mmCIF file of C-alpha atoms in Angstrom:
data_model
loop_
_atom_site.group_PDB
_atom_site.id
_atom_site.type_symbol
_atom_site.label_atom_id
_atom_site.label_comp_id
_atom_site.label_asym_id
_atom_site.label_seq_id
_atom_site.Cartn_x
_atom_site.Cartn_y
_atom_site.Cartn_z
ATOM 1 C CA UNK A 1 0.000 0.000 0.000
ATOM 2 C CA UNK A 2 1.541 3.303 -1.080
ATOM 3 C CA UNK A 3 1.420 6.487 0.942
ATOM 4 C CA UNK A 4 -1.312 8.063 -1.159
ATOM 5 C CA UNK A 5 -3.658 5.088 -0.723
ATOM 6 C CA UNK A 6 -3.030 4.945 3.017
ATOM 7 C CA UNK A 7 -3.710 8.652 3.328
ATOM 8 C CA UNK A 8 -6.979 8.250 1.425
ATOM 9 C CA UNK A 9 -8.151 5.346 3.633
ATOM 10 C CA UNK A 10 -7.395 7.311 6.779
ATOM 11 C CA UNK A 11 -9.160 10.442 5.622
ATOM 12 C CA UNK A 12 -11.941 11.730 7.901
ATOM 13 C CA UNK A 13 -14.584 10.989 5.279
ATOM 14 C CA UNK A 14 -13.581 7.330 4.908
ATOM 15 C CA UNK A 15 -13.324 6.865 8.670
ATOM 16 C CA UNK A 16 -16.764 8.379 9.099
ATOM 17 C CA UNK A 17 -18.227 5.951 6.567
ATOM 18 C CA UNK A 18 -16.564 2.991 8.313
ATOM 19 C CA UNK A 19 -17.850 4.035 11.769
ATOM 20 C CA UNK A 20 -21.327 4.574 10.363
ATOM 21 C CA UNK A 21 -21.318 1.046 8.942
ATOM 22 C CA UNK A 22 -19.964 -0.555 12.128
ATOM 23 C CA UNK A 23 -22.050 1.390 14.657
ATOM 24 C CA UNK A 24 -25.282 -0.578 14.158
ATOM 25 C CA UNK A 25 -23.361 -3.864 14.423
ATOM 26 C CA UNK A 26 -21.589 -2.858 17.633
ATOM 27 C CA UNK A 27 -24.851 -1.655 19.156
ATOM 28 C CA UNK A 28 -26.497 -4.949 18.248
ATOM 29 C CA UNK A 29 -23.708 -6.889 19.938
ATOM 30 C CA UNK A 30 -23.953 -4.721 23.055
ATOM 31 C CA UNK A 31 -27.742 -5.056 23.132
ATOM 32 C CA UNK A 32 -27.688 -8.837 22.742
ATOM 33 C CA UNK A 33 -24.961 -9.211 25.361
ATOM 34 C CA UNK A 34 -26.916 -7.072 27.799
ATOM 35 C CA UNK A 35 -30.090 -9.001 27.052
ATOM 36 C CA UNK A 36 -28.338 -12.313 27.719
ATOM 37 C CA UNK A 37 -26.824 -11.085 31.007
ATOM 38 C CA UNK A 38 -30.091 -9.583 32.248
ATOM 39 C CA UNK A 39 -32.112 -12.579 31.104
ATOM 40 C CA UNK A 40 -29.776 -15.034 32.828
ATOM 41 C CA UNK A 41 -29.922 -13.035 36.043
ATOM 42 C CA UNK A 42 -33.716 -12.783 35.853
ATOM 43 C CA UNK A 43 -33.989 -16.551 35.433
ATOM 44 C CA UNK A 44 -31.775 -17.091 38.475
ATOM 45 C CA UNK A 45 -33.878 -14.715 40.538
ATOM 46 C CA UNK A 46 -37.044 -16.484 39.387
ATOM 47 C CA UNK A 47 -35.572 -19.866 40.244
ATOM 48 C CA UNK A 48 -34.554 -18.614 43.680
ATOM 49 C CA UNK A 49 -38.040 -17.219 44.313
ATOM 50 C CA UNK A 50 -39.700 -20.472 43.258
ATOM 51 C CA UNK A 51 -37.411 -22.551 45.459
ATOM 52 C CA UNK A 52 -38.106 -20.391 48.492
ATOM 53 C CA UNK A 53 -41.874 -20.189 48.004
ATOM 54 C CA UNK A 54 -43.400 -22.846 45.739
ATOM 55 C CA UNK A 55 -41.130 -25.802 45.068
ATOM 56 C CA UNK A 56 -40.854 -28.535 47.655
ATOM 57 C CA UNK A 57 -37.931 -30.816 48.376
ATOM 58 C CA UNK A 58 -37.683 -34.592 48.351
ATOM 59 C CA UNK A 59 -40.265 -36.434 50.444
ATOM 60 C CA UNK A 60 -38.450 -38.014 53.376
ATOM 61 C CA UNK A 61 -40.472 -41.204 52.952
ATOM 62 C CA UNK A 62 -37.924 -41.984 50.238
ATOM 63 C CA UNK A 63 -35.350 -42.584 52.969
ATOM 64 C CA UNK A 64 -37.458 -44.860 55.156
ATOM 65 C CA UNK A 65 -39.711 -42.584 57.200
ATOM 66 C CA UNK A 66 -42.671 -44.546 58.602
ATOM 67 C CA UNK A 67 -41.128 -47.713 57.148
ATOM 68 C CA UNK A 68 -38.830 -48.672 60.000
ATOM 69 C CA UNK A 69 -35.932 -46.534 58.821
ATOM 70 C CA UNK A 70 -33.512 -44.892 61.208
ATOM 71 C CA UNK A 71 -32.059 -41.382 61.302
ATOM 72 C CA UNK A 72 -28.701 -40.889 63.015
ATOM 73 C CA UNK A 73 -28.109 -37.369 64.338
ATOM 74 C CA UNK A 74 -24.737 -36.284 65.710
ATOM 75 C CA UNK A 75 -24.578 -33.351 68.089
ATOM 76 C CA UNK A 76 -28.151 -34.250 69.026
ATOM 77 C CA UNK A 77 -28.166 -32.888 72.569
ATOM 78 C CA UNK A 78 -29.115 -29.273 71.808
ATOM 79 C CA UNK A 79 -29.437 -26.592 69.145
ATOM 80 C CA UNK A 80 -29.871 -27.719 65.560
ATOM 81 C CA UNK A 81 -29.088 -31.347 66.401
ATOM 82 C CA UNK A 82 -31.869 -31.553 68.959
ATOM 83 C CA UNK A 83 -34.322 -30.111 66.446
ATOM 84 C CA UNK A 84 -33.217 -32.504 63.718
ATOM 85 C CA UNK A 85 -33.818 -35.400 66.105
ATOM 86 C CA UNK A 86 -37.257 -34.152 67.159
ATOM 87 C CA UNK A 87 -38.476 -33.300 63.669
ATOM 88 C CA UNK A 88 -37.169 -36.488 62.068
ATOM 89 C CA UNK A 89 -38.945 -38.462 64.800
ATOM 90 C CA UNK A 90 -42.139 -36.522 64.062
ATOM 91 C CA UNK A 91 -41.788 -37.548 60.429
ATOM 92 C CA UNK A 92 -41.657 -41.219 61.387
ATOM 93 C CA UNK A 93 -37.980 -42.087 61.687
ATOM 94 C CA UNK A 94 -36.554 -44.127 64.494
ATOM 95 C CA UNK A 95 -33.775 -41.971 65.910
ATOM 96 C CA UNK A 96 -30.220 -42.690 67.042
ATOM 97 C CA UNK A 97 -28.953 -39.838 69.200
ATOM 98 C CA UNK A 98 -25.189 -39.307 69.211
ATOM 99 C CA UNK A 99 -23.554 -36.594 71.277
ATOM 100 C CA UNK A 100 -21.076 -35.934 74.061
ATOM 101 C CA UNK A 101 -23.264 -35.568 77.162
ATOM 102 C CA UNK A 102 -25.379 -38.537 78.249
ATOM 103 C CA UNK A 103 -27.668 -36.490 80.507
ATOM 104 C CA UNK A 104 -28.604 -34.164 77.645
ATOM 105 C CA UNK A 105 -29.290 -37.133 75.372
ATOM 106 C CA UNK A 106 -31.611 -38.523 78.055
ATOM 107 C CA UNK A 107 -33.589 -35.289 77.989
ATOM 108 C CA UNK A 108 -33.899 -35.274 74.196
ATOM 109 C CA UNK A 109 -34.959 -38.926 74.231
ATOM 110 C CA UNK A 110 -37.688 -38.066 76.742
ATOM 111 C CA UNK A 111 -38.890 -35.226 74.509
ATOM 112 C CA UNK A 112 -39.079 -37.579 71.527
ATOM 113 C CA UNK A 113 -40.939 -40.196 73.552
ATOM 114 C CA UNK A 114 -43.485 -37.553 74.568
ATOM 115 C CA UNK A 115 -44.258 -36.506 70.985
ATOM 116 C CA UNK A 116 -47.841 -37.155 69.874
ATOM 117 C CA UNK A 117 -48.589 -39.690 67.173
ATOM 118 C CA UNK A 118 -46.986 -42.991 66.375
ATOM 119 C CA UNK A 119 -44.118 -43.870 68.694
ATOM 120 C CA UNK A 120 -40.637 -44.423 67.320
ATOM 121 C CA UNK A 121 -37.627 -46.295 68.647
ATOM 122 C CA UNK A 122 -34.782 -44.330 70.207
ATOM 123 C CA UNK A 123 -31.218 -45.260 71.031
ATOM 124 C CA UNK A 124 -28.616 -43.043 72.677
ATOM 125 C CA UNK A 125 -24.870 -43.248 72.312
ATOM 126 C CA UNK A 126 -22.718 -40.710 74.161
ATOM 127 C CA UNK A 127 -19.295 -40.133 72.609
ATOM 128 C CA UNK A 128 -16.875 -37.210 72.686
ATOM 129 C CA UNK A 129 -15.647 -36.864 69.112
ATOM 130 C CA UNK A 130 -12.740 -34.678 70.234
ATOM 131 C CA UNK A 131 -11.317 -37.378 72.495
ATOM 132 C CA UNK A 132 -12.758 -40.694 71.260
ATOM 133 C CA UNK A 133 -10.313 -43.546 70.769
ATOM 134 C CA UNK A 134 -10.598 -46.552 68.498
ATOM 135 C CA UNK A 135 -12.462 -48.628 71.092
ATOM 136 C CA UNK A 136 -15.154 -45.969 71.451
ATOM 137 C CA UNK A 137 -15.491 -45.712 67.682
ATOM 138 C CA UNK A 138 -15.769 -49.491 67.451
ATOM 139 C CA UNK A 139 -18.587 -49.512 70.025
ATOM 140 C CA UNK A 140 -20.427 -46.817 68.099
ATOM 141 C CA UNK A 141 -20.059 -48.752 64.849
ATOM 142 C CA UNK A 142 -21.322 -51.938 66.514
ATOM 143 C CA UNK A 143 -24.387 -50.068 67.762
ATOM 144 C CA UNK A 144 -25.276 -48.371 64.472
ATOM 145 C CA UNK A 145 -24.359 -50.594 61.534
ATOM 146 C CA UNK A 146 -27.011 -53.278 62.226
ATOM 147 C CA UNK A 147 -29.750 -50.621 61.914
ATOM 148 C CA UNK A 148 -31.697 -49.814 58.736
ATOM 149 C CA UNK A 149 -30.272 -46.312 58.525
ATOM 150 C CA UNK A 150 -31.858 -44.023 55.958
ATOM 151 C CA UNK A 151 -30.536 -40.636 57.121
ATOM 152 C CA UNK A 152 -27.250 -39.493 58.629
ATOM 153 C CA UNK A 153 -27.177 -35.902 59.860
ATOM 154 C CA UNK A 154 -23.568 -34.825 60.402
ATOM 155 C CA UNK A 155 -24.412 -31.946 62.705
ATOM 156 C CA UNK A 156 -21.860 -32.183 65.526
ATOM 157 C CA UNK A 157 -19.808 -29.019 65.561
ATOM 158 C CA UNK A 158 -17.298 -27.198 67.718
ATOM 159 C CA UNK A 159 -16.350 -23.535 67.586
ATOM 160 C CA UNK A 160 -13.669 -21.482 69.288
ATOM 161 C CA UNK A 161 -14.133 -20.986 73.027
ATOM 162 C CA UNK A 162 -13.428 -17.267 72.703
ATOM 163 C CA UNK A 163 -16.285 -15.726 70.772
ATOM 164 C CA UNK A 164 -13.923 -13.857 68.431
ATOM 165 C CA UNK A 165 -10.226 -14.684 68.306
ATOM 166 C CA UNK A 166 -7.350 -14.398 65.836
ATOM 167 C CA UNK A 167 -6.014 -17.740 64.680
ATOM 168 C CA UNK A 168 -2.558 -17.135 66.165
ATOM 169 C CA UNK A 169 -4.154 -16.462 69.579
ATOM 170 C CA UNK A 170 -6.349 -19.572 69.610
ATOM 171 C CA UNK A 171 -5.203 -22.451 71.848
ATOM 172 C CA UNK A 172 -3.496 -25.082 69.644
ATOM 173 C CA UNK A 173 -5.439 -27.987 71.153
ATOM 174 C CA UNK A 174 -8.689 -26.151 70.549
ATOM 175 C CA UNK A 175 -7.869 -25.884 66.834
ATOM 176 C CA UNK A 176 -7.121 -29.617 66.741
ATOM 177 C CA UNK A 177 -10.379 -30.394 68.550
ATOM 178 C CA UNK A 178 -12.379 -28.301 66.067
ATOM 179 C CA UNK A 179 -10.923 -30.298 63.188
ATOM 180 C CA UNK A 180 -11.528 -33.568 65.053
ATOM 181 C CA UNK A 181 -15.211 -32.815 65.665
ATOM 182 C CA UNK A 182 -16.145 -30.868 62.534
ATOM 183 C CA UNK A 183 -14.059 -32.751 59.975
ATOM 184 C CA UNK A 184 -12.692 -36.099 61.136
ATOM 185 C CA UNK A 185 -15.869 -37.196 62.932
ATOM 186 C CA UNK A 186 -18.059 -36.323 59.945
ATOM 187 C CA UNK A 187 -15.803 -38.310 57.618
ATOM 188 C CA UNK A 188 -15.732 -41.319 59.948
ATOM 189 C CA UNK A 189 -19.495 -41.312 60.447
ATOM 190 C CA UNK A 190 -20.090 -41.201 56.699
ATOM 191 C CA UNK A 191 -17.507 -43.895 56.005
ATOM 192 C CA UNK A 192 -19.133 -46.038 58.670
ATOM 193 C CA UNK A 193 -22.739 -45.732 57.470
ATOM 194 C CA UNK A 194 -22.668 -45.019 53.724
ATOM 195 C CA UNK A 195 -21.829 -48.620 52.700
ATOM 196 C CA UNK A 196 -25.048 -49.821 54.341
ATOM 197 C CA UNK A 197 -27.071 -47.121 52.593
ATOM 198 C CA UNK A 198 -25.538 -48.053 49.254
ATOM 199 C CA UNK A 199 -26.303 -51.733 49.794
ATOM 200 C CA UNK A 200 -29.946 -50.826 50.500
ATOM 201 C CA UNK A 201 -30.071 -48.411 47.525
ATOM 202 C CA UNK A 202 -31.527 -45.750 49.807
ATOM 203 C CA UNK A 203 -30.136 -43.019 51.989
ATOM 204 C CA UNK A 204 -29.430 -39.371 52.700
ATOM 205 C CA UNK A 205 -26.160 -37.919 53.951
ATOM 206 C CA UNK A 206 -26.953 -34.458 55.314
ATOM 207 C CA UNK A 207 -23.980 -32.328 56.366
ATOM 208 C CA UNK A 208 -24.524 -29.140 58.347
ATOM 209 C CA UNK A 209 -21.920 -26.599 57.229
ATOM 210 C CA UNK A 210 -22.145 -22.800 57.477
ATOM 211 C CA UNK A 211 -22.232 -19.658 55.371
ATOM 212 C CA UNK A 212 -18.922 -18.957 57.123
ATOM 213 C CA UNK A 213 -17.457 -21.876 55.196
ATOM 214 C CA UNK A 214 -19.354 -21.857 51.942
ATOM 215 C CA UNK A 215 -19.937 -18.226 51.033
ATOM 216 C CA UNK A 216 -17.401 -16.002 52.761
ATOM 217 C CA UNK A 217 -14.712 -17.128 55.234
ATOM 218 C CA UNK A 218 -15.209 -15.731 58.733
ATOM 219 C CA UNK A 219 -12.175 -13.917 60.164
ATOM 220 C CA UNK A 220 -11.749 -14.516 63.918
ATOM 221 C CA UNK A 221 -13.386 -17.927 63.410
ATOM 222 C CA UNK A 222 -10.678 -19.168 61.071
ATOM 223 C CA UNK A 223 -10.403 -22.852 61.992
ATOM 224 C CA UNK A 224 -14.161 -23.240 62.368
ATOM 225 C CA UNK A 225 -14.702 -21.536 59.018
ATOM 226 C CA UNK A 226 -12.144 -23.746 57.292
ATOM 227 C CA UNK A 227 -13.635 -26.903 58.778
ATOM 228 C CA UNK A 228 -17.038 -26.042 57.346
ATOM 229 C CA UNK A 229 -15.515 -25.312 53.934
ATOM 230 C CA UNK A 230 -14.041 -28.813 53.988
ATOM 231 C CA UNK A 231 -17.479 -30.339 54.569
ATOM 232 C CA UNK A 232 -18.760 -28.685 51.408
ATOM 233 C CA UNK A 233 -16.024 -29.718 48.975
ATOM 234 C CA UNK A 234 -15.743 -33.211 50.475
ATOM 235 C CA UNK A 235 -19.496 -33.771 50.283
ATOM 236 C CA UNK A 236 -19.636 -32.547 46.679
ATOM 237 C CA UNK A 237 -16.945 -35.051 45.702
ATOM 238 C CA UNK A 238 -18.659 -37.918 47.547
ATOM 239 C CA UNK A 239 -22.022 -36.952 46.048
ATOM 240 C CA UNK A 240 -20.585 -37.028 42.535
ATOM 241 C CA UNK A 241 -19.168 -40.512 43.125
ATOM 242 C CA UNK A 242 -22.459 -41.826 44.495
ATOM 243 C CA UNK A 243 -24.500 -40.246 41.698
ATOM 244 C CA UNK A 244 -22.214 -41.709 39.019
ATOM 245 C CA UNK A 245 -22.620 -45.141 40.603
ATOM 246 C CA UNK A 246 -26.439 -44.752 40.668
ATOM 247 C CA UNK A 247 -26.271 -45.707 44.337
ATOM 248 C CA UNK A 248 -29.672 -44.340 45.340
ATOM 249 C CA UNK A 249 -27.976 -42.325 48.103
ATOM 250 C CA UNK A 250 -28.387 -38.545 48.123
ATOM 251 C CA UNK A 251 -25.906 -36.079 49.597
ATOM 252 C CA UNK A 252 -26.677 -32.506 50.606
ATOM 253 C CA UNK A 253 -24.818 -29.812 52.507
ATOM 254 C CA UNK A 254 -27.008 -27.238 54.245
ATOM 255 C CA UNK A 255 -25.548 -23.846 55.153
ATOM 256 C CA UNK A 256 -27.096 -21.861 57.995
ATOM 257 C CA UNK A 257 -26.225 -18.293 58.817
ATOM 258 C CA UNK A 258 -26.996 -16.943 62.267
ATOM 259 C CA UNK A 259 -29.505 -19.156 64.117
ATOM 260 C CA UNK A 260 -30.524 -18.534 67.716
ATOM 261 C CA UNK A 261 -29.977 -21.370 70.118
ATOM 262 C CA UNK A 262 -26.887 -22.472 68.243
ATOM 263 C CA UNK A 263 -23.255 -21.380 68.346
ATOM 264 C CA UNK A 264 -23.988 -17.687 67.834
ATOM 265 C CA UNK A 265 -24.686 -16.680 71.434
ATOM 266 C CA UNK A 266 -25.011 -12.968 70.756
ATOM 267 C CA UNK A 267 -27.965 -13.038 68.338
ATOM 268 C CA UNK A 268 -31.678 -12.940 69.081
ATOM 269 C CA UNK A 269 -34.572 -14.417 67.133
ATOM 270 C CA UNK A 270 -36.083 -12.034 64.593
ATOM 271 C CA UNK A 271 -37.908 -12.012 61.273
ATOM 272 C CA UNK A 272 -34.653 -12.732 59.451
ATOM 273 C CA UNK A 273 -32.838 -14.688 62.189
ATOM 274 C CA UNK A 274 -34.621 -17.993 62.832
ATOM 275 C CA UNK A 275 -34.561 -20.155 65.897
ATOM 276 C CA UNK A 276 -33.339 -23.730 65.560
ATOM 277 C CA UNK A 277 -36.819 -25.213 65.069
ATOM 278 C CA UNK A 278 -37.675 -22.877 62.206
ATOM 279 C CA UNK A 279 -34.361 -23.344 60.431
ATOM 280 C CA UNK A 280 -34.454 -27.161 60.660
ATOM 281 C CA UNK A 281 -38.026 -27.156 59.354
ATOM 282 C CA UNK A 282 -36.810 -25.232 56.283
ATOM 283 C CA UNK A 283 -33.836 -27.547 55.830
ATOM 284 C CA UNK A 284 -35.910 -30.743 55.918
ATOM 285 C CA UNK A 285 -38.450 -29.248 53.516
ATOM 286 C CA UNK A 286 -35.713 -28.311 51.033
ATOM 287 C CA UNK A 287 -33.864 -31.585 50.465
ATOM 288 C CA UNK A 288 -32.705 -31.546 46.847
ATOM 289 C CA UNK A 289 -33.137 -27.782 46.423
ATOM 290 C CA UNK A 290 -30.299 -25.265 46.396
ATOM 291 C CA UNK A 291 -32.073 -22.219 47.806
ATOM 292 C CA UNK A 292 -29.585 -19.360 47.738
ATOM 293 C CA UNK A 293 -26.660 -21.595 46.746
ATOM 294 C CA UNK A 294 -27.573 -21.587 43.050
ATOM 295 C CA UNK A 295 -24.749 -22.973 40.961
ATOM 296 C CA UNK A 296 -23.281 -25.073 43.789
ATOM 297 C CA UNK A 297 -24.115 -28.729 43.269
ATOM 298 C CA UNK A 298 -25.323 -30.615 46.352
ATOM 299 C CA UNK A 299 -25.354 -27.458 48.499
ATOM 300 C CA UNK A 300 -28.362 -25.607 49.902
ATOM 301 C CA UNK A 301 -29.072 -22.383 51.767
ATOM 302 C CA UNK A 302 -32.662 -23.184 52.771
ATOM 303 C CA UNK A 303 -33.773 -20.279 54.989
ATOM 304 C CA UNK A 304 -34.962 -17.266 52.996
ATOM 305 C CA UNK A 305 -32.847 -14.535 54.654
ATOM 306 C CA UNK A 306 -29.671 -16.606 54.497
ATOM 307 C CA UNK A 307 -30.544 -17.579 50.918
ATOM 308 C CA UNK A 308 -30.929 -13.968 49.788
ATOM 309 C CA UNK A 309 -27.607 -13.014 51.364
ATOM 310 C CA UNK A 310 -25.846 -16.036 49.873
ATOM 311 C CA UNK A 311 -27.346 -15.398 46.437
ATOM 312 C CA UNK A 312 -26.547 -11.687 46.470
ATOM 313 C CA UNK A 313 -22.938 -12.101 47.566
ATOM 314 C CA UNK A 314 -22.297 -14.709 44.884
ATOM 315 C CA UNK A 315 -24.106 -13.046 42.006
ATOM 316 C CA UNK A 316 -22.456 -9.668 42.537
ATOM 317 C CA UNK A 317 -19.011 -10.985 43.505
ATOM 318 C CA UNK A 318 -19.062 -9.433 46.965
ATOM 319 C CA UNK A 319 -17.565 -12.290 48.997
ATOM 320 C CA UNK A 320 -14.214 -10.564 49.500
ATOM 321 C CA UNK A 321 -15.862 -7.281 50.441
ATOM 322 C CA UNK A 322 -18.138 -9.068 52.887
ATOM 323 C CA UNK A 323 -15.222 -10.963 54.451
ATOM 324 C CA UNK A 324 -13.303 -7.750 55.078
ATOM 325 C CA UNK A 325 -16.331 -5.918 56.433
ATOM 326 C CA UNK A 326 -17.093 -8.837 58.758
ATOM 327 C CA UNK A 327 -13.566 -8.650 60.126
ATOM 328 C CA UNK A 328 -14.053 -4.981 60.923
ATOM 329 C CA UNK A 329 -17.497 -5.534 62.428
ATOM 330 C CA UNK A 330 -16.467 -8.495 64.595
ATOM 331 C CA UNK A 331 -13.335 -6.693 65.765
ATOM 332 C CA UNK A 332 -15.482 -3.806 67.001
ATOM 333 C CA UNK A 333 -17.912 -6.221 68.655
ATOM 334 C CA UNK A 334 -14.992 -7.829 70.450
ATOM 335 C CA UNK A 335 -13.818 -4.427 71.697
ATOM 336 C CA UNK A 336 -17.310 -3.601 72.988
ATOM 337 C CA UNK A 337 -17.561 -6.963 74.744
ATOM 338 C CA UNK A 338 -14.155 -6.448 76.358
ATOM 339 C CA UNK A 339 -15.183 -3.024 77.706
ATOM 340 C CA UNK A 340 -18.278 -4.515 79.345
ATOM 341 C CA UNK A 341 -16.218 -7.025 81.303
#
């Protein structure tokens, strides 16, 4: 191309003609891209709304309710575990209560026995997951494996003793105990009971994680937060294996936010902060649904307020911002609590 031709092509008149020809095309591309983005988001919002209001989860009869099936609940002595035990018994499961304190298990067993309707069988097995040795695990396995277990709720959990504490200030043994209870015990319980479920072609592995592990890590709860993140990725991998094998066993991780009566001692029940009974009711009604955890296979945020927060943080990429703001907020809460002492 000689200099004269190049000069002619770059003249203002030629450039104006080129831009005029390309402008409609570029606007079309921008319009279609915007339409696709907005349409995809609208469909996700619609799906979220339907899951939280209209759609219902898997009927628990599939797992043996009212058919002699058993539900095993770890951490069953109080909080979410107690509610899982009570509500699963109400739905017709025999219940195996597993937790650390025998006296608390006795109380929960009495509550289950006093429920109206058809009576269910109850067994109790106290075990401290943070300290249990091989003999104690063997006794637990001997008690549970002969049962027709349809549901395992891995609910047992341990948090830091100090309400808010930097990782480097946390007692080393406490960090080990958190991993032992939240991670190792969940893995051992599943490894113990899943083979029986697979052989019966029926079962549900329900892991109780946390928004602090699945949506945005919680500073000042570092080891707890990491342990709950493990539950999610581990369960997704196990679920994929079981689904590929057409085992008939379902796996779901449920992620609560703040729930009164649980580990968050400083919160009170409100319209958007449920008590344990309300949250467990939502969780059991949402088996197979993702709630606010759209796009995460085998994971659910069942309660509406937690679901909206989870959905919003993910869709708008705000997890890092939320994590940093939570660190600032919890640090100030810790300072206020220290001044009151």
